[in-house]
Amino acid sequence: MSPEPTVEQLIAAARARATGDNELALLDAIIAVTRGLAEHTDEAVDQVVRQVRAAGHSWTVIGEHLGVSRQAARQKYADRVERIRQATASGQAIRGRDLEGSLSSALTAAGTDGLSQAGTEHLLLGLLTDGVAAATLEQLGATRDKIRETSRRLFDYPTGQAGAGQPVFSDEAEAALAAAEQLATERTPDCAPIVVNTPQLLAVIATNPGSRARRVLNDLGVDVADIKRLLHCYINLPRTPFGRRSRRAHGSKKQPDRCSFCGHPSSEERRLVAGPEVWICSDCVALCGEILTQPADAQA
């Protein structure tokens, strides 16, 4: 078992993650690092409590070990344990508590804008609610007010009216959620439940060149490379590149080829160019062309 990180190790991790040399940048980074540890701690406890229940132990015994009453233990963990059990048995992905809160906030934001559908720009707003993605966006200067102002300027929103009924997610937003689940699936060992959190969703919508969220980030001057760097320690590297056979696949059914950069599958609109066990889609090729046309000092 790995030892608990020391204060010095946490500060060193924050220094490596900080975007500047001043104390405030370090403060932002240490908040993000420790917040991420707390989220992983909660998920780890949830999973172990599930294992304890599966072994036949009562809520009374679990409460004694947690230092709470039987009723408090059951009230806090029963629903989570059952949700994890069902998802693990079916091989489905579990949405973490931070992600659930973010999705609820995204739908609320769409309703405030008088829209019947929440797009990926609303997912971006929702990600500022809580979790690692919120700390990452805040560290890069993407605040709620800036995102909302930019979205209303870039997109055609109705004015002076409220949306009718509860908004739903747009096709683009639903595709982003599916891609986040795919990302979590590819990067989770077979023996562990698949948990989708805010880092996976932010990684997906930020690296999709055609998404509305990416247009907002570009307009705000947020460098996607910085997002990928800040999220790197929260998203484990895959054992196999996107596009290779899924480790959860059964039999000989071939999984669809996916872009090794953004994770999107091949389609008539998004063709893939193959390399040695890697793929790149047409959108990412176009993005690479845009990057390469910039002066070298602008890419540094």
Coordinates of C-alpha atoms in Angstrom, one line a residue:
M1 CA 0.0 0.0 0.0
S2 CA 1.4 3.4 -0.9
P3 CA 2.1 5.7 2.0
E4 CA -0.1 8.8 2.5
P5 CA 1.5 11.8 0.7
T6 CA 3.4 14.1 3.0
V7 CA 2.8 17.8 3.2
E8 CA 6.0 18.4 1.3
Q9 CA 4.9 16.0 -1.5
L10 CA 1.5 17.7 -1.8
I11 CA 3.2 21.1 -2.1
A12 CA 5.7 19.7 -4.7
A13 CA 2.8 18.3 -6.7
A14 CA 1.1 21.7 -6.5
R15 CA 4.2 23.5 -7.7
A16 CA 4.5 21.2 -10.7
R17 CA 0.9 21.9 -11.5
A18 CA 0.8 25.7 -10.9
T19 CA 0.5 27.9 -13.9
G20 CA 2.6 30.7 -12.4
D21 CA 5.5 31.4 -10.0
N22 CA 3.5 33.5 -7.5
E23 CA 1.9 32.4 -4.3
L24 CA -1.6 32.8 -5.5
A25 CA -1.0 30.4 -8.4
L26 CA 0.4 27.9 -5.9
L27 CA -2.7 28.3 -3.7
D28 CA -4.9 27.5 -6.7
A29 CA -2.9 24.5 -7.4
I30 CA -2.8 23.1 -3.9
I31 CA -6.6 23.5 -3.6
A32 CA -7.0 21.5 -6.9
V33 CA -4.6 18.8 -5.7
T34 CA -6.2 18.3 -2.3
R35 CA -9.8 18.5 -3.7
G36 CA -9.0 15.8 -6.1
L37 CA -7.6 13.6 -3.3
A38 CA -10.8 14.1 -1.3
E39 CA -13.0 13.0 -4.2
H40 CA -10.9 9.9 -4.7
T41 CA -11.1 9.2 -1.0
D42 CA -14.9 9.3 -1.0
E43 CA -15.1 7.0 -4.0
A44 CA -12.7 4.5 -2.4
V45 CA -14.7 4.4 0.8
D46 CA -17.9 3.8 -1.2
Q47 CA -16.4 0.9 -3.1
V48 CA -14.9 -0.7 0.1
V49 CA -18.2 -0.3 1.9
R50 CA -19.9 -2.2 -1.0
Q51 CA -17.3 -5.0 -0.6
V52 CA -18.0 -5.2 3.2
R53 CA -21.7 -5.4 2.6
A54 CA -21.2 -8.1 -0.1
A55 CA -19.2 -10.1 2.5
G56 CA -22.3 -10.2 4.7
H57 CA -21.4 -7.5 7.4
S58 CA -24.2 -5.5 8.9
W59 CA -24.7 -1.7 8.8
T60 CA -24.2 -1.8 12.6
V61 CA -20.7 -3.2 12.2
I62 CA -19.9 -0.8 9.3
G63 CA -21.1 2.1 11.4
E64 CA -18.9 1.1 14.3
H65 CA -15.8 1.1 12.1
L66 CA -16.9 4.5 10.5
G67 CA -17.5 6.0 14.0
V68 CA -21.2 6.7 13.2
S69 CA -24.5 5.1 14.1
R70 CA -26.0 2.2 12.1
Q71 CA -28.7 4.6 10.8
A72 CA -26.2 7.2 9.7
A73 CA -24.1 4.6 7.9
R74 CA -27.0 3.2 6.1
Q75 CA -28.4 6.6 5.2
K76 CA -25.1 7.8 3.8
Y77 CA -24.0 4.7 1.9
A78 CA -26.9 2.4 1.1
D79 CA -27.9 4.2 -2.1
R80 CA -24.3 4.5 -3.3
V81 CA -23.6 0.9 -2.5
E82 CA -26.6 -0.3 -4.5
R83 CA -25.8 2.0 -7.4
I84 CA -22.2 0.7 -7.6
R85 CA -23.4 -2.9 -7.3
Q86 CA -25.9 -2.6 -10.1
A87 CA -23.4 -0.7 -12.4
T88 CA -20.6 -3.2 -11.7
A89 CA -22.9 -6.2 -12.4
S90 CA -24.0 -4.7 -15.7
G91 CA -20.7 -3.2 -16.7
Q92 CA -22.2 0.2 -16.9
A93 CA -20.5 3.4 -16.0
I94 CA -21.3 5.2 -12.7
R95 CA -21.6 9.0 -12.7
G96 CA -19.7 10.5 -9.8
R97 CA -21.4 12.9 -7.4
D98 CA -19.4 15.8 -8.8
L99 CA -20.5 15.0 -12.3
E100 CA -24.2 14.6 -11.3
G101 CA -24.1 18.0 -9.6
S102 CA -22.5 19.5 -12.7
L103 CA -25.1 18.1 -15.1
S104 CA -27.9 19.4 -12.9
S105 CA -26.3 22.9 -13.0
A106 CA -25.9 22.7 -16.7
L107 CA -29.6 22.0 -17.3
T108 CA -30.4 24.9 -14.9
A109 CA -28.1 27.2 -16.8
A110 CA -29.9 26.3 -20.1
G111 CA -33.3 27.1 -18.6
T112 CA -32.0 30.4 -17.4
D113 CA -30.9 31.2 -21.0
G114 CA -34.5 30.4 -22.1
L115 CA -33.4 27.3 -24.0
S116 CA -35.0 23.9 -24.4
Q117 CA -31.7 22.2 -24.8
A118 CA -28.4 22.4 -22.9
G119 CA -25.3 22.4 -25.2
T120 CA -21.7 21.7 -24.4
E121 CA -21.2 25.4 -23.4
H122 CA -23.8 24.7 -20.6
L123 CA -21.8 21.6 -19.7
L124 CA -18.8 23.9 -19.3
L125 CA -20.8 26.1 -17.0
G126 CA -22.0 23.1 -15.0
L127 CA -18.4 21.9 -14.6
L128 CA -17.7 25.0 -12.6
T129 CA -20.0 23.8 -9.8
D130 CA -17.6 21.4 -8.1
G131 CA -14.8 19.0 -8.5
V132 CA -11.4 18.8 -10.3
A133 CA -12.8 20.4 -13.5
A134 CA -14.1 23.4 -11.6
A135 CA -10.6 23.9 -10.0
T136 CA -9.0 23.5 -13.4
L137 CA -11.2 26.0 -15.2
E138 CA -10.9 28.5 -12.4
Q139 CA -7.1 28.2 -12.4
L140 CA -7.1 29.0 -16.1
G141 CA -9.3 32.0 -15.7
A142 CA -12.5 30.6 -17.2
T143 CA -15.1 31.9 -14.7
R144 CA -18.8 31.5 -14.8
D145 CA -19.5 35.1 -15.8
K146 CA -16.9 35.0 -18.6
I147 CA -18.3 31.7 -20.0
R148 CA -21.9 32.9 -19.9
E149 CA -21.1 36.3 -21.5
T150 CA -19.1 34.6 -24.3
S151 CA -21.7 32.0 -24.9
R152 CA -24.5 34.6 -25.3
R153 CA -22.3 36.5 -27.7
L154 CA -21.3 33.5 -29.8
F155 CA -24.6 31.7 -30.0
D156 CA -28.1 32.7 -30.9
Y157 CA -30.0 32.7 -27.6
P158 CA -33.6 34.0 -27.2
T159 CA -33.9 37.2 -25.3
G160 CA -36.4 38.2 -22.6
Q161 CA -38.1 34.8 -22.3
A162 CA -37.9 31.8 -20.1
G163 CA -37.6 28.2 -21.5
A164 CA -40.7 26.1 -21.5
G165 CA -40.3 23.1 -19.3
Q166 CA -37.2 21.3 -18.1
P167 CA -34.3 21.5 -20.7
V168 CA -32.7 18.3 -22.0
F169 CA -29.2 17.8 -23.3
S170 CA -28.5 18.5 -27.0
D171 CA -27.2 15.7 -29.3
E172 CA -23.7 17.2 -29.0
A173 CA -23.9 17.2 -25.2
E174 CA -25.2 13.6 -25.1
A175 CA -22.4 12.6 -27.4
A176 CA -19.9 14.3 -25.1
L177 CA -21.3 12.4 -22.1
A178 CA -21.0 9.1 -24.0
A179 CA -17.4 9.9 -25.0
A180 CA -16.6 10.7 -21.3
E181 CA -18.0 7.3 -20.3
Q182 CA -15.9 5.7 -23.1
L183 CA -12.8 7.5 -21.8
A184 CA -13.5 6.2 -18.3
T185 CA -14.1 2.7 -19.6
E186 CA -10.9 2.6 -21.5
R187 CA -8.9 3.8 -18.5
T188 CA -10.4 1.7 -15.8
P189 CA -9.1 -1.8 -14.9
D190 CA -11.5 -4.6 -15.4
C191 CA -11.7 -5.4 -11.7
A192 CA -12.9 -1.9 -10.7
P193 CA -16.2 -0.1 -11.2
I194 CA -16.2 2.4 -14.0
V195 CA -16.7 5.9 -12.5
V196 CA -17.1 9.0 -14.7
N197 CA -16.2 12.3 -13.1
T198 CA -15.8 15.9 -14.2
P199 CA -12.2 15.5 -15.5
Q200 CA -13.3 13.0 -18.2
L201 CA -16.1 15.3 -19.4
L202 CA -13.9 18.4 -19.4
A203 CA -11.2 16.5 -21.3
V204 CA -13.8 15.4 -24.0
I205 CA -15.5 18.8 -24.6
A206 CA -12.2 20.7 -24.5
T207 CA -10.4 18.5 -27.0
N208 CA -13.3 18.4 -29.5
P209 CA -12.4 21.1 -32.0
G210 CA -16.0 21.5 -33.3
S211 CA -17.8 21.7 -30.0
R212 CA -19.5 24.8 -28.8
A213 CA -17.6 24.5 -25.5
R214 CA -14.3 24.5 -27.4
R215 CA -15.4 27.7 -29.3
V216 CA -16.0 29.4 -25.9
L217 CA -12.7 28.3 -24.5
N218 CA -10.9 29.5 -27.7
D219 CA -12.6 32.8 -27.5
L220 CA -11.5 33.1 -23.8
G221 CA -7.9 32.4 -24.8
V222 CA -7.8 29.1 -22.7
D223 CA -5.1 26.8 -24.0
V224 CA -6.4 23.3 -24.4
A225 CA -2.8 22.0 -23.8
D226 CA -3.0 23.6 -20.3
I227 CA -6.3 21.7 -19.6
K228 CA -4.8 18.4 -20.7
R229 CA -1.7 19.1 -18.5
L230 CA -3.8 19.9 -15.4
L231 CA -6.1 16.9 -15.9
H232 CA -3.3 14.4 -16.6
C233 CA -2.9 13.1 -13.0
Y234 CA -6.6 12.6 -12.7
I235 CA -7.1 10.5 -15.9
N236 CA -5.0 7.4 -15.9
L237 CA -3.1 6.6 -19.2
P238 CA -4.9 3.9 -21.1
R239 CA -3.2 0.5 -21.4
T240 CA -4.1 0.6 -25.1
P241 CA -4.7 3.5 -27.5
F242 CA -8.2 4.5 -28.5
G243 CA -9.4 2.4 -31.4
R244 CA -7.8 -0.9 -30.3
R245 CA -10.0 -3.7 -29.1
S246 CA -11.7 -2.8 -25.8
R247 CA -10.6 -4.8 -22.8
R248 CA -14.3 -5.2 -21.9
A249 CA -15.3 -6.5 -25.2
H250 CA -16.7 -10.1 -25.4
G251 CA -16.0 -12.6 -28.1
S252 CA -14.6 -11.4 -31.4
K253 CA -16.8 -8.4 -31.9
K254 CA -14.6 -5.6 -33.3
Q255 CA -14.9 -2.3 -31.5
P256 CA -15.1 0.9 -33.7
D257 CA -11.9 2.7 -34.6
R258 CA -11.5 6.0 -32.6
C259 CA -9.3 9.0 -33.0
S260 CA -6.3 8.6 -30.7
F261 CA -6.5 12.4 -29.9
C262 CA -10.1 13.2 -29.2
G263 CA -11.6 9.7 -28.9
H264 CA -14.4 10.2 -31.4
P265 CA -15.4 7.1 -33.5
S266 CA -15.0 7.0 -37.3
S267 CA -18.0 8.2 -39.3
E268 CA -18.8 9.5 -42.8
E269 CA -18.4 13.1 -41.4
R270 CA -15.4 12.3 -39.3
R271 CA -13.0 10.1 -41.3
L272 CA -9.9 8.6 -39.7
V273 CA -6.3 8.4 -41.0
A274 CA -4.6 5.3 -39.7
G275 CA -1.0 5.0 -38.4
P276 CA 0.8 2.2 -36.5
E277 CA -1.9 1.4 -33.9
V278 CA -3.1 5.0 -33.8
W279 CA -5.7 7.1 -35.6
I280 CA -6.4 10.8 -36.2
C281 CA -9.7 12.2 -37.4
S282 CA -10.2 14.9 -40.0
D283 CA -11.1 17.5 -37.3
C284 CA -7.9 16.9 -35.4
V285 CA -5.9 17.1 -38.6
A286 CA -7.5 20.5 -39.3
L287 CA -6.6 21.6 -35.8
C288 CA -3.0 20.5 -36.2
G289 CA -2.9 22.5 -39.4
E290 CA -4.1 25.6 -37.6
I291 CA -1.5 25.1 -34.8
L292 CA 1.3 24.6 -37.3
T293 CA 0.5 27.8 -39.2
Q294 CA 1.1 29.8 -36.0
P295 CA 4.6 31.2 -35.3
A296 CA 6.8 28.9 -33.2
D297 CA 6.9 31.4 -30.3
A298 CA 3.1 31.6 -30.2
Q299 CA 3.0 27.8 -29.6
A300 CA 5.4 27.8 -26.7

